[in-house]
GROMACS .gro file of C-alpha atoms in nm:
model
  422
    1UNK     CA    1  -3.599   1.322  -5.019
    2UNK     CA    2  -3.765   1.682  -4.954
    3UNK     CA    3  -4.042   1.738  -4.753
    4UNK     CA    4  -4.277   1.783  -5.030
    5UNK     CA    5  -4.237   1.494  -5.207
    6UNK     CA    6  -4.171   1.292  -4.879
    7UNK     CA    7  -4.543   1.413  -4.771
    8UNK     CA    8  -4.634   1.297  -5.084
    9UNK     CA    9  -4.514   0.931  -5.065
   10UNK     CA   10  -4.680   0.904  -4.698
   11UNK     CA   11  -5.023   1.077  -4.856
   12UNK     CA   12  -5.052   0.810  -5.143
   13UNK     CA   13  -4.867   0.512  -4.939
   14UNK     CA   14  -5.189   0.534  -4.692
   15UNK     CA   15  -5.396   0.377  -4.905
   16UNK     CA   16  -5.461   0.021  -5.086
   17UNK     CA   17  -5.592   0.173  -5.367
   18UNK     CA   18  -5.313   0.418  -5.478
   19UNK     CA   19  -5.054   0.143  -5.372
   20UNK     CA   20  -5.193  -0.082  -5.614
   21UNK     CA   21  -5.258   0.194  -5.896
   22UNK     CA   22  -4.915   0.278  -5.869
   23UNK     CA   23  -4.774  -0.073  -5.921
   24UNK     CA   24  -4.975  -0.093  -6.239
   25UNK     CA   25  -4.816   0.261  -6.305
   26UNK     CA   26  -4.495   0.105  -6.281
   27UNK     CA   27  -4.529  -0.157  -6.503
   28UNK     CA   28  -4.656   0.048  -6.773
   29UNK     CA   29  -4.361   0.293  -6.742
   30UNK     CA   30  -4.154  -0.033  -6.752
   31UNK     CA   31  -4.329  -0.141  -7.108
   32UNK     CA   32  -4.298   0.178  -7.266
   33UNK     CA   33  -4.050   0.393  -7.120
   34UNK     CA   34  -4.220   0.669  -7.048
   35UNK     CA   35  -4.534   0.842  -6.857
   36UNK     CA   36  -4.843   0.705  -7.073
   37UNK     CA   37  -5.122   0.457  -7.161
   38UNK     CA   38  -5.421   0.411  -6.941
   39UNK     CA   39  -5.459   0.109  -6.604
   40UNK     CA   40  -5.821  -0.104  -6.701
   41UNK     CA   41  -6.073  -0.043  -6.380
   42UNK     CA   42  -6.190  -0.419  -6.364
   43UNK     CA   43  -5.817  -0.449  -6.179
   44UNK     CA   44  -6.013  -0.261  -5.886
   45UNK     CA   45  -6.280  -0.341  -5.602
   46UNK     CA   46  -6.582  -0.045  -5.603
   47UNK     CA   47  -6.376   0.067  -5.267
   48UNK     CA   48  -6.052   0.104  -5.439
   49UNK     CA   49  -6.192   0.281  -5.725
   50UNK     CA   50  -6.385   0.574  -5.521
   51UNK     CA   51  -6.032   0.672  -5.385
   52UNK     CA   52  -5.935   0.693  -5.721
   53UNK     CA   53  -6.231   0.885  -5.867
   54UNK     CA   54  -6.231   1.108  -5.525
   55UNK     CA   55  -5.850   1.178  -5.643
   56UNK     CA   56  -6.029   1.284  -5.999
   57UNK     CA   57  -6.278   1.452  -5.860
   58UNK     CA   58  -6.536   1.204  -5.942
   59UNK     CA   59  -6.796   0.896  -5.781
   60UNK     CA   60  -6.643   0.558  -5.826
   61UNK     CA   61  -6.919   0.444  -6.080
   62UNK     CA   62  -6.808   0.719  -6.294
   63UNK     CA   63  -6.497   0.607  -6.243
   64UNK     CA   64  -6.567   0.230  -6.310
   65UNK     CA   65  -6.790   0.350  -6.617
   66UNK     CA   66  -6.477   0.505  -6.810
   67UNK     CA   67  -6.319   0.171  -6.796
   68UNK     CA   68  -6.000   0.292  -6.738
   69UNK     CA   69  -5.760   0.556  -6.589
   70UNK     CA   70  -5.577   0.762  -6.810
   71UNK     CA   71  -5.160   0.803  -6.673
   72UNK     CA   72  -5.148   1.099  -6.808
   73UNK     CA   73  -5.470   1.185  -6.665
   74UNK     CA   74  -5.385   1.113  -6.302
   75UNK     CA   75  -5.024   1.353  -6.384
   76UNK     CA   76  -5.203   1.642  -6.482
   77UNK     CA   77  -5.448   1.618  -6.162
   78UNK     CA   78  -5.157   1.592  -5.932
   79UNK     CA   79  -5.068   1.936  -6.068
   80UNK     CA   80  -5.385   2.070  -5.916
   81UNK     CA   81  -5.301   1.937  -5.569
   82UNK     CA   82  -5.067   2.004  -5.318
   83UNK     CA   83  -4.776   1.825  -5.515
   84UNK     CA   84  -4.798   2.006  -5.794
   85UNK     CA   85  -4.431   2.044  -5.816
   86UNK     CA   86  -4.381   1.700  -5.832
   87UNK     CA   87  -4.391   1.495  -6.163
   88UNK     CA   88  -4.543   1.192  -6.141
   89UNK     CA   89  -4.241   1.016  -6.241
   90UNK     CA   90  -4.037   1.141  -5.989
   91UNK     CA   91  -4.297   1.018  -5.719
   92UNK     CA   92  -4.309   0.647  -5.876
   93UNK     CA   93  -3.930   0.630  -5.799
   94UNK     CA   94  -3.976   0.782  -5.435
   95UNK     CA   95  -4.290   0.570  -5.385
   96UNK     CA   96  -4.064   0.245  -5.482
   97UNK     CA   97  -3.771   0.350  -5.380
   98UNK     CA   98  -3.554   0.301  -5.709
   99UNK     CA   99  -3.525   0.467  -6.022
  100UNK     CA  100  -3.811   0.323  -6.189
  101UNK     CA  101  -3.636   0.168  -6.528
  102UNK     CA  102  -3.803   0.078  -6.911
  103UNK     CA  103  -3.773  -0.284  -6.965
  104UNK     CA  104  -3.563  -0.224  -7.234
  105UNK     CA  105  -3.330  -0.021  -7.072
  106UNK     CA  106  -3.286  -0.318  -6.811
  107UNK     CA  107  -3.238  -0.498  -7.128
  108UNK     CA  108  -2.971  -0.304  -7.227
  109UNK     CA  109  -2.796  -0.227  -6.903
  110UNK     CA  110  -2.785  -0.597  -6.812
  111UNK     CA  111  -2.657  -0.682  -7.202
  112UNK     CA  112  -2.410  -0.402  -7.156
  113UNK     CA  113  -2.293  -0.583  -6.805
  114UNK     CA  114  -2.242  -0.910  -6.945
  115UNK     CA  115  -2.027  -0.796  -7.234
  116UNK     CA  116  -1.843  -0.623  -6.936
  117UNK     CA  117  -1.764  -0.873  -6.779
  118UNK     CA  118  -1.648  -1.094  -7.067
  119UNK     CA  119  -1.411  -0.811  -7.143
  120UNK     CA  120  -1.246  -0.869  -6.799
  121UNK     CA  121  -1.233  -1.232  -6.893
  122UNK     CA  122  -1.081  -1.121  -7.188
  123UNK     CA  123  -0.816  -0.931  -7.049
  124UNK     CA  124  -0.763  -1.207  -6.764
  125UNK     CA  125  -0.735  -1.523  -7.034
  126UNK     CA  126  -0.580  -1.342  -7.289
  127UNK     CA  127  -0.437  -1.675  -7.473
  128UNK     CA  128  -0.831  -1.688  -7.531
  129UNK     CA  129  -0.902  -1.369  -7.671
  130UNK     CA  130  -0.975  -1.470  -8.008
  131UNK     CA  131  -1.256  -1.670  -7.793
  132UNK     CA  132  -1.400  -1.415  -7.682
  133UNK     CA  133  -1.388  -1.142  -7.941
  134UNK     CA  134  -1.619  -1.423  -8.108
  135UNK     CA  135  -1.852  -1.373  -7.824
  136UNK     CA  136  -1.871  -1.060  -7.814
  137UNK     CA  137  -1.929  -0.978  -8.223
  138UNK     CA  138  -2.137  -1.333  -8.246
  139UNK     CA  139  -2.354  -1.327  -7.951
  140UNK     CA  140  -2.673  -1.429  -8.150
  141UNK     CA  141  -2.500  -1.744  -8.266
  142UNK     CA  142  -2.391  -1.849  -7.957
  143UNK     CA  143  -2.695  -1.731  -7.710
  144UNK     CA  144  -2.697  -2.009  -7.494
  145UNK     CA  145  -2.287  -1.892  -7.387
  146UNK     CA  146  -2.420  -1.606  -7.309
  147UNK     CA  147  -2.724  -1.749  -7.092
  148UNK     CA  148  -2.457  -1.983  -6.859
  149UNK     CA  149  -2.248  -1.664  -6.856
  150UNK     CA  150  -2.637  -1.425  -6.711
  151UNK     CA  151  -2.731  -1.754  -6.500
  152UNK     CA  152  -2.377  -1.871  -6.364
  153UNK     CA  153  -2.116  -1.559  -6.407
  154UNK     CA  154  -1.882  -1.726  -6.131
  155UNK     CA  155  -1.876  -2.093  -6.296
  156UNK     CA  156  -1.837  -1.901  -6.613
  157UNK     CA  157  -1.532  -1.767  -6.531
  158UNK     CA  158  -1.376  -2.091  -6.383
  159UNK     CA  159  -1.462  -2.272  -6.659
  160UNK     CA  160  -1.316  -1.997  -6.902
  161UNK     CA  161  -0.973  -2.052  -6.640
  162UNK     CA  162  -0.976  -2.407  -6.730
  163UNK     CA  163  -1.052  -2.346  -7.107
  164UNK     CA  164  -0.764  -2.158  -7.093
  165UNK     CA  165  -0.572  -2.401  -6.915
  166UNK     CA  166  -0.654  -2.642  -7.153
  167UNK     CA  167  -0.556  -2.429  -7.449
  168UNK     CA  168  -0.216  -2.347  -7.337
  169UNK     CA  169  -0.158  -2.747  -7.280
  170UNK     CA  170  -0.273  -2.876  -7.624
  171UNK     CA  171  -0.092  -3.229  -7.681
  172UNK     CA  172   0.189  -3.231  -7.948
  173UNK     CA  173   0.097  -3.609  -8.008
  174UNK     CA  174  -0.215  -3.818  -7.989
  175UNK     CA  175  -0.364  -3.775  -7.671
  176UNK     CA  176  -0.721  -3.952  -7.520
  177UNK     CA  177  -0.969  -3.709  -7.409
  178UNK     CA  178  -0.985  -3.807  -7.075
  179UNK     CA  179  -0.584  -3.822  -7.032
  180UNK     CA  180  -0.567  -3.481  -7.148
  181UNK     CA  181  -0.843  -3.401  -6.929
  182UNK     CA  182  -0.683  -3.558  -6.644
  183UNK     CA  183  -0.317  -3.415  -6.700
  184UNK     CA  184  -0.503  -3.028  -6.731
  185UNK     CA  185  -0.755  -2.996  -6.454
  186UNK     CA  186  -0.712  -3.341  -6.254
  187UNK     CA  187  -1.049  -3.424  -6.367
  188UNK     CA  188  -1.065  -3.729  -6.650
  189UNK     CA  189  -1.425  -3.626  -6.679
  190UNK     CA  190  -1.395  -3.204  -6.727
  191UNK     CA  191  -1.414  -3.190  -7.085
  192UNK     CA  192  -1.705  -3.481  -7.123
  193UNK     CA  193  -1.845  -3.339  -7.427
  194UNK     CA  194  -2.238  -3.392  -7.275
  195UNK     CA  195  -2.110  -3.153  -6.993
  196UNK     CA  196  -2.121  -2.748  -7.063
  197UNK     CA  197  -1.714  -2.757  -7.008
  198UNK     CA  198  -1.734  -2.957  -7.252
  199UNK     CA  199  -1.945  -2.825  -7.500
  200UNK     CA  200  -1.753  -2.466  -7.474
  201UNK     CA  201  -1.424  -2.640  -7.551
  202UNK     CA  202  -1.577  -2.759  -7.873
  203UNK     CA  203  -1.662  -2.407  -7.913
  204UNK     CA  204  -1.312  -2.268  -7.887
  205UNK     CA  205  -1.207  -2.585  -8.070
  206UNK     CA  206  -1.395  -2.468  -8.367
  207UNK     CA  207  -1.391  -2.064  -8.394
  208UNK     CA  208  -1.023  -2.113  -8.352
  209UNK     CA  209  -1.018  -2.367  -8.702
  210UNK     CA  210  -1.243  -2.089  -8.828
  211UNK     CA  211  -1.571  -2.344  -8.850
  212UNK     CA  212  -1.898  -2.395  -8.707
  213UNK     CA  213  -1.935  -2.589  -8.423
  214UNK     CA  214  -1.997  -2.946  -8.491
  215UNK     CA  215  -2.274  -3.173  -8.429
  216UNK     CA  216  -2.213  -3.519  -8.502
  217UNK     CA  217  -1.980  -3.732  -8.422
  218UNK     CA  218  -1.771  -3.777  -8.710
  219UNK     CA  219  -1.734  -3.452  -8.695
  220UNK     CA  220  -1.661  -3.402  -8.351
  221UNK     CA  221  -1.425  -3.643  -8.338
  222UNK     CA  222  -1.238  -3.481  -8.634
  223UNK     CA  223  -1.233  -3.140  -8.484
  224UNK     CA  224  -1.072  -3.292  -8.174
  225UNK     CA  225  -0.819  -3.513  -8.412
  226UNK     CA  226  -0.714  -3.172  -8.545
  227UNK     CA  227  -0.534  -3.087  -8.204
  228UNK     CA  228  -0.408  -3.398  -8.161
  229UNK     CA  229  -0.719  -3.520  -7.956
  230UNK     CA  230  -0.907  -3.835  -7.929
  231UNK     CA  231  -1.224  -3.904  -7.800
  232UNK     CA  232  -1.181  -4.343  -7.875
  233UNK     CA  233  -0.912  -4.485  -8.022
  234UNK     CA  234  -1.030  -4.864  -8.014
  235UNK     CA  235  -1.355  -4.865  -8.065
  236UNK     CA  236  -1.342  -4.627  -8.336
  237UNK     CA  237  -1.258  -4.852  -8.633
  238UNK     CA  238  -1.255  -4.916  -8.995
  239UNK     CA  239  -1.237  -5.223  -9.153
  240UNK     CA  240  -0.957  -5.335  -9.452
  241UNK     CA  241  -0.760  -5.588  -9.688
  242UNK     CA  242  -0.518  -5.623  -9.901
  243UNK     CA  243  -0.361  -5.289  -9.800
  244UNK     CA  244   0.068  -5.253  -9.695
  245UNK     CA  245   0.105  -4.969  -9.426
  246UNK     CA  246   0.430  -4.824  -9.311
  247UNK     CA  247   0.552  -4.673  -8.966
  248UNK     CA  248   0.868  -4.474  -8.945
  249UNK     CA  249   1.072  -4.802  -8.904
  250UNK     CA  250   0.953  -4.922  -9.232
  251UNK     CA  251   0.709  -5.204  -9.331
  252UNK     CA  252   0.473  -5.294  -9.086
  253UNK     CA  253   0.480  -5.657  -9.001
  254UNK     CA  254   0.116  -5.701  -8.917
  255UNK     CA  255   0.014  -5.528  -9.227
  256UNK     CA  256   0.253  -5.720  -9.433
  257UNK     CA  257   0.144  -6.060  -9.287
  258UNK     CA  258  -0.255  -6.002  -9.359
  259UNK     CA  259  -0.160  -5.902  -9.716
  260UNK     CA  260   0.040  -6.266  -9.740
  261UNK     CA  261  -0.253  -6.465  -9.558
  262UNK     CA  262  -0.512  -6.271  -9.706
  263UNK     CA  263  -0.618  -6.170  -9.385
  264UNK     CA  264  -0.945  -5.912  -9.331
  265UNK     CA  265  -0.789  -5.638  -9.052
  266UNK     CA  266  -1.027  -5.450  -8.803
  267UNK     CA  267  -0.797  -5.132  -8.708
  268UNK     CA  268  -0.900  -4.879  -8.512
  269UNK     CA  269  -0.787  -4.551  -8.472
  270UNK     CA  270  -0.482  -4.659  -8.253
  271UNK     CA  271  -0.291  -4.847  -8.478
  272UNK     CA  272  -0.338  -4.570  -8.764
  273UNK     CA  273  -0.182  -4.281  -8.573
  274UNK     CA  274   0.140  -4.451  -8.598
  275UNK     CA  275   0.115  -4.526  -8.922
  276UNK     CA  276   0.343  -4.301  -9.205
  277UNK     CA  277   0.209  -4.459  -9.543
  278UNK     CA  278  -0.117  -4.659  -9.619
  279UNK     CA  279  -0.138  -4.772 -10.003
  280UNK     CA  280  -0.237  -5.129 -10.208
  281UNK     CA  281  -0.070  -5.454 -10.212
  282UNK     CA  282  -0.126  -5.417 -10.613
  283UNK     CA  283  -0.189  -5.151 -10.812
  284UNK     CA  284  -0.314  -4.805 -10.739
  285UNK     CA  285  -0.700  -4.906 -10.705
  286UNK     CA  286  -0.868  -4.922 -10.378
  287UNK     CA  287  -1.260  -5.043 -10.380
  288UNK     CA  288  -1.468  -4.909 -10.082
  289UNK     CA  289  -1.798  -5.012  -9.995
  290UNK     CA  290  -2.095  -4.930  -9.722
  291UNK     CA  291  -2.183  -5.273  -9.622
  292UNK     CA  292  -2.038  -5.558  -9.453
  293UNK     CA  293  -2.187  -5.836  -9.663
  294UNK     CA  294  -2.087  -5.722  -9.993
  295UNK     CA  295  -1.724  -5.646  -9.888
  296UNK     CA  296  -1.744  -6.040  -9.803
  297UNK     CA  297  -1.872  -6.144 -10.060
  298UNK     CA  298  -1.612  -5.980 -10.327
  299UNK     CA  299  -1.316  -6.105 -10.107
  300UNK     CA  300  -1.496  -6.428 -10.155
  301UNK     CA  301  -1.483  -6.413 -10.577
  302UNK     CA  302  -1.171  -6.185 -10.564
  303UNK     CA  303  -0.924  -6.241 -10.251
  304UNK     CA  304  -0.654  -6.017 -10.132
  305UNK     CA  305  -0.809  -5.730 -10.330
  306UNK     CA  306  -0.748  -5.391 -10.201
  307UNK     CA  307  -1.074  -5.290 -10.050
  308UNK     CA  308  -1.165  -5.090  -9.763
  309UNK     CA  309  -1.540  -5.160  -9.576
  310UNK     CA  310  -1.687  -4.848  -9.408
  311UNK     CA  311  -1.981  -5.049  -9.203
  312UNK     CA  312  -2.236  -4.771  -9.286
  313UNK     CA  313  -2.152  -4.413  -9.233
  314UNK     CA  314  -1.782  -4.252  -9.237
  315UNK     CA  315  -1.603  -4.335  -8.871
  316UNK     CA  316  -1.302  -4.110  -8.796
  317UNK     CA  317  -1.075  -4.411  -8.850
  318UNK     CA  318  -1.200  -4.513  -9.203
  319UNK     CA  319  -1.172  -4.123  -9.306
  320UNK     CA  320  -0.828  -4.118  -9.177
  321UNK     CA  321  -0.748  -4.476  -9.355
  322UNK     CA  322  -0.892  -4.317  -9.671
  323UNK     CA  323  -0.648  -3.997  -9.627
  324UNK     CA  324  -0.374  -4.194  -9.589
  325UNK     CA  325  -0.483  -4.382  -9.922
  326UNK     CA  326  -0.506  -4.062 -10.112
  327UNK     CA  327  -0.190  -3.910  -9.984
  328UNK     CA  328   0.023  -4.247 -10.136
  329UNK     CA  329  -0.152  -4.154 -10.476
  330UNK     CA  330  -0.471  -4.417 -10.463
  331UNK     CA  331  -0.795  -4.409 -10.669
  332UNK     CA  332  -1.089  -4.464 -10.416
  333UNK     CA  333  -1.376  -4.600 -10.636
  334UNK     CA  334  -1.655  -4.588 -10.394
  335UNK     CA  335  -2.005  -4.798 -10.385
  336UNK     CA  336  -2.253  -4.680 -10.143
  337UNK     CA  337  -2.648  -4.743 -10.086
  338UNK     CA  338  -2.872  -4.593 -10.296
  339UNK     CA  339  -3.067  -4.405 -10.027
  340UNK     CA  340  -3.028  -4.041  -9.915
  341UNK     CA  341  -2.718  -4.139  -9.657
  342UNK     CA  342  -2.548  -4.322  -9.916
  343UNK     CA  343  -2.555  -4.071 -10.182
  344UNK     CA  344  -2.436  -3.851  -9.885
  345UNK     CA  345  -2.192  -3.989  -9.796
  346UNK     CA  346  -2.062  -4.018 -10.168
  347UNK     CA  347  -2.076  -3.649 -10.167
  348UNK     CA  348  -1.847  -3.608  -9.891
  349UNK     CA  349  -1.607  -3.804 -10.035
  350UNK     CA  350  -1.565  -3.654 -10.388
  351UNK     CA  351  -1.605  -3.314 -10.188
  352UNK     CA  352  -1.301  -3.363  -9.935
  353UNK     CA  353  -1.039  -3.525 -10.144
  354UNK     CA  354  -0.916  -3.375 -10.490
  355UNK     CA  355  -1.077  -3.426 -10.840
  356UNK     CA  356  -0.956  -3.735 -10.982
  357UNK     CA  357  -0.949  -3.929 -10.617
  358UNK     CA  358  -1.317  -4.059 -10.608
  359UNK     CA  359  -1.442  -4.245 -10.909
  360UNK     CA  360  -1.819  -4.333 -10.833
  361UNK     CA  361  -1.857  -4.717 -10.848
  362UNK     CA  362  -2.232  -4.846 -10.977
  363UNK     CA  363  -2.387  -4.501 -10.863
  364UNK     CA  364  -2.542  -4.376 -11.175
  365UNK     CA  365  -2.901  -4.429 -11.299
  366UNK     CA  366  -2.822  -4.710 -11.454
  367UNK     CA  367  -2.696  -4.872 -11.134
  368UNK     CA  368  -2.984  -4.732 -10.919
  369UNK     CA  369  -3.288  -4.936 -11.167
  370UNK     CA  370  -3.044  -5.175 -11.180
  371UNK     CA  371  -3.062  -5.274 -10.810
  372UNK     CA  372  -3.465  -5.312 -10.887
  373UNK     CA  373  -3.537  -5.032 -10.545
  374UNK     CA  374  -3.819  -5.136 -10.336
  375UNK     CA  375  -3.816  -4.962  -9.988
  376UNK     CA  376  -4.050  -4.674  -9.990
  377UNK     CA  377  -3.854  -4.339  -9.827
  378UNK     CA  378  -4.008  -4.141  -9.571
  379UNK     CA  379  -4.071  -3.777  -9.653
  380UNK     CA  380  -3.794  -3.700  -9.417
  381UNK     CA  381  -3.562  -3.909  -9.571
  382UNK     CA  382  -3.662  -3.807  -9.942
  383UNK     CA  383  -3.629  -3.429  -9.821
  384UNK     CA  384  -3.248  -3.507  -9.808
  385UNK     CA  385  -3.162  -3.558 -10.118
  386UNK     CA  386  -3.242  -3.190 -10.173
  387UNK     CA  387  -2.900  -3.171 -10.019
  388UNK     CA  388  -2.708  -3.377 -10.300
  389UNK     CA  389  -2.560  -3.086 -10.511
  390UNK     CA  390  -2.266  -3.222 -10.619
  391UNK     CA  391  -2.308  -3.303 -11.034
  392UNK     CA  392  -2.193  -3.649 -11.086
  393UNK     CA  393  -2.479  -3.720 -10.776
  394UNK     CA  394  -2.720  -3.482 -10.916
  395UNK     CA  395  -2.889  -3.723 -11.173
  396UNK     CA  396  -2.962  -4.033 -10.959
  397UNK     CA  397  -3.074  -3.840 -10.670
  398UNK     CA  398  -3.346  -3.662 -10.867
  399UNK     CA  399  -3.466  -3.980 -10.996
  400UNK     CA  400  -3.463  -4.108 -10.660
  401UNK     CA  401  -3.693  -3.831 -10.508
  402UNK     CA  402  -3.964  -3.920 -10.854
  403UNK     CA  403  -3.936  -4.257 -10.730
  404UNK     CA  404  -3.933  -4.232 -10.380
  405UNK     CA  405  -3.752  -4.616 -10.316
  406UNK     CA  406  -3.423  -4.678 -10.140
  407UNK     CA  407  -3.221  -4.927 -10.351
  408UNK     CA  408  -2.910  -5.137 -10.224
  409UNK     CA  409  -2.602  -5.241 -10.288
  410UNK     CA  410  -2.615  -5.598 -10.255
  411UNK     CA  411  -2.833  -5.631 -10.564
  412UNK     CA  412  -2.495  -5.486 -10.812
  413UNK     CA  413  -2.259  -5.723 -10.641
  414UNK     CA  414  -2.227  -5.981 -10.929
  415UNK     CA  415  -2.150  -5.696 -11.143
  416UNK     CA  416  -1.897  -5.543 -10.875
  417UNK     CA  417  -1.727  -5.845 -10.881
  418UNK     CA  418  -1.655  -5.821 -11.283
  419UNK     CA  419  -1.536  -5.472 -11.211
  420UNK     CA  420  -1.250  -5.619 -10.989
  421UNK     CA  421  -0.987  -5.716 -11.239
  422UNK     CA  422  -0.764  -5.951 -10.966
   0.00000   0.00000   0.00000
C-alpha cells in the first residue's frame, strides 16, 4: 500500500462516522457492483453526521436535511482533497482490506468453485461420470446436491467414494439392501434411503435408467429391483390362487399343491425371484381385484379360480406376479375402486403392459352408477382424476368429478361372480 492511500486509510479509519459510512458503502457496492446509489442519514447520530457534512463542506443539519448521501457525491469530493488520486473504490478495498466483491460476482465465483470441484470428483470416480455430468448440466433439478456439496464438500466427496464403491459392486442376483450395504461399505445402514447416502444413490440409481428420481415406494422399490436390489423381500407381498408357477427345476410343489387344495397363497417377494414362469391352473384368464373382501367372496361362489388380490395399491411383489402373468401370455381383467386411486391404478396397468393385456372389469359408467356411489370426495382427491388420461378411463372419471362420490367394488360383486365362468 503507498503512502498516499495508506494516509488515507489512517485519515478516514479515525473516525466512527466514516467507519460506519464506509460499511454502508460496501454493501451498496456489494448490491450493485459498482460505485453508486445514495446511504439514508437516519442510519447516523447528529455527531456522526457533522463529520460527514464537514467532509462535504456542510453543517450536519444540512446534512441530515438532504436525507441522504450521494456515493457518487462523497467520490467526487475526495477528488478535491488530499487523495485526490485515489478512487474511492480503491480506498474501500484498502479500508477493508480485501477486494471489495458484487454479490453476484461472489455468486458466481463460489458457483464456478463448486462445479470445480465436482469436476475433480469427476475425474477421481470416473465409473460415475455419467453422475456427474448430470450435475453439472442439471444443477437446477437437483439443487439440494448441490447445497450438501456448498455445506459439506468433504462428506460430499466420501460419500461420492462410496457411491462409487457401490456402483462398481452392483449384485448379479437378488440382493437385500442392507446386505449389499454391508458387503460395500461395512455399514448395513449406509444406503438407508431416509439418510442423504441414501437418497444420492437413488439419484445415480435413476439418471443412470434415464428417469426421474422416484418418490414413492412402489417406485422406489422398483428402481432398486432393476439392479438386482431389494429393499423387503417378506413383507412385501401379494396375495394369489389358483395360479401354477415354475422354478428352473420345473413345477413348483408348493404352487402345485395350493392349486389341488384350493389353497389362497400370501407370497412375498422372496419366493417370486426364484420363480421362471407364473400362469393359470385353467385357461388364460386371470381376475385381479383391489380389495380383500371381494377376492373372498368370489373364491367363495367360484373356487380355485385364477385370481390375484392386490390389497389396495400396486406392491412390488403383486407388479412382479402380474409380469410374470403377462410374460406366460395371460389376460389380466382388472376391477378396482371407483375413486381417484382406483382408476389410477387401472391406468398404470393398461399403461405398463401391452394392448390387449388389461381388459377393464366393471369399470365403465355403467359399473360406476351401478355400485349406487355415496362417499363425497375431497377437492384434493377429485383434483386427481384430472390425471386419468388414458381413453378407456376417460369417461367414468369425468362423470366421477360431476358427481363428486367415490363408489366401491363390493357393490358389483354378484355381478363379478357371473363374469367368472368356473
Amino acid at each position: 500500500m503507498d503512502k498516499e492511500l495508506q494516509d488515507a486509510v489512517s485519515f478516514f479509519n479515525s473516525e466512527t462516522a466514516y467507519k460506519k459510512l464506509f460499511r454502508e458503502f460496501k454493501k451498496k457496492y456489494e448490491s450493485l457492483g459498482r460505485i453508486g446509489g445514495t446511504v439514508p442519514t437516519r442510519l447516523f447520530t447528529e455527531d456522526e453526521l457533522e463529520v460527514i457534512g464537514s467532509f462535504f463542506g456542510i453543517p450536519g443539519s444540512k446534512m441530515a436535511a438532504k436525507g441522504s448521501i450521494s456515493i457518487e457525491g462523497f467520490e467526487r469530493q475526495l477528488e478535491n482533497t488530499r487523495f485526490s488520486d485515489i478512487g474511492l473504490k480503491q480506498l474501500l478495498d484498502a479500508f477493508f482490506g480485501e477486494e471489495i466483491i458484487s454479490n453476484k460476482q461472489r455468486k458466481q465465483e463460489k458457483e464456478a468453485n463448486l462445479r470445480r470441484f465436482v469436476e475433480d470428483l469427476k475425474e477421481r470416480y470416473g465409473r460415475l461420470a455419467f453422475w456427474f455430468d448430470f450435475l453439472l448440466e442439471n444443477a437446477g433439478e437437483v439443487r439440494w446436491i448441490w447445497t450438501l456439496i456448498e455445506r459439506e464438500p468433504d462428506c460430499f466427496a466420501e460419500m461420492a467414494g462410496r457411491l462409487r464403491d457401490a456402483w462398481s459392486r452392483l449384485p448379479a442376483s437378488p440382493e437385500r439392501l442392507p446386505m449389499f450395504s454391508q458387503r460395500v461399505t461395512g455399514d448395513p445402514h449406509a444406503f438407508d434411503l431416509q439418510t442423504d447416502q441414501g437418497k444420492l444413490w437413488l439419484n445415480v440409481l435413476a439418471v443412470e435408467a434415464g428417469q426421474a428420481v422416484p418418490s414413492n415406494t412402489e417406485a422406489i422399490n422398483e428402481l432398486l429391483q432393476h439392479y438386482n436390489i431389494y429393499r423387503d423381500d417378506l413383507l412385501n407381498y401379494v396375495t394369489c390362487a389358483g395360479l401354477y408357477a415354475e422354478t428352473e427345476d420345473g413345477m413348483h410343489p408348493v404352487w402345485k399343491a395350493a392349486v389341488r387344495e384350493n389353497t389362497v397363497q400370501i407370497v412375498p417377494i422372496r419366493e417370486l425371484v426364484v420363480l421362471t414362469n407364473i400362469y393359470p391352473a385353467s385357461g388364460s384368464d386371470v381376475w385381479i381385484v383391489e380389495n380383500s373382501g371381494v377376492c373372498a367372496t368370489l373364491l367363495d361362489y367360484r373356487p380355485g379360480v385364477p385370481i390375484v388380490c392386490t390389497n389396495g395399491q400396486f406392491t412390488l411383489a403383486a407388479l412382479m406376479l402380474l409380469d410374470r402373468l403377462v410374460e406366460s401370455g395371460c389376460v389380466l381383467h382388472y376391477a378396482g375402486d371407483f375413486d381417484p386411486e382406483g382408476l389410477g391404478m387401472a391406468q398404470r396397468l393398461l399403461e405398463r403392459y401391452p394392448t390387449g393385456c388389461v381388459k377393464l372389469w366393471h369399470m365403465d359408467r355403467e359399473a360406476y352408477v351401478a355400485s349406487n356411489p355415496v362417499i363425497k370426495l375431497s377437492e384434493e382427491r377429485l383434483e386427481k382424476l384430472n390425471r386419468i388420461e388414458h381413453e378407456a378411463l376417460a369417461e367414468v372419471a369425468e362423470v366421477m368429478y360431476e358427481k363428486g362420490k367415490a363408489g366401491y367394488q363390493e357393490a358389483l360383486v354378484e355381478q363379478m361372480v357371473e363374469d367368472i365362468k368356473w
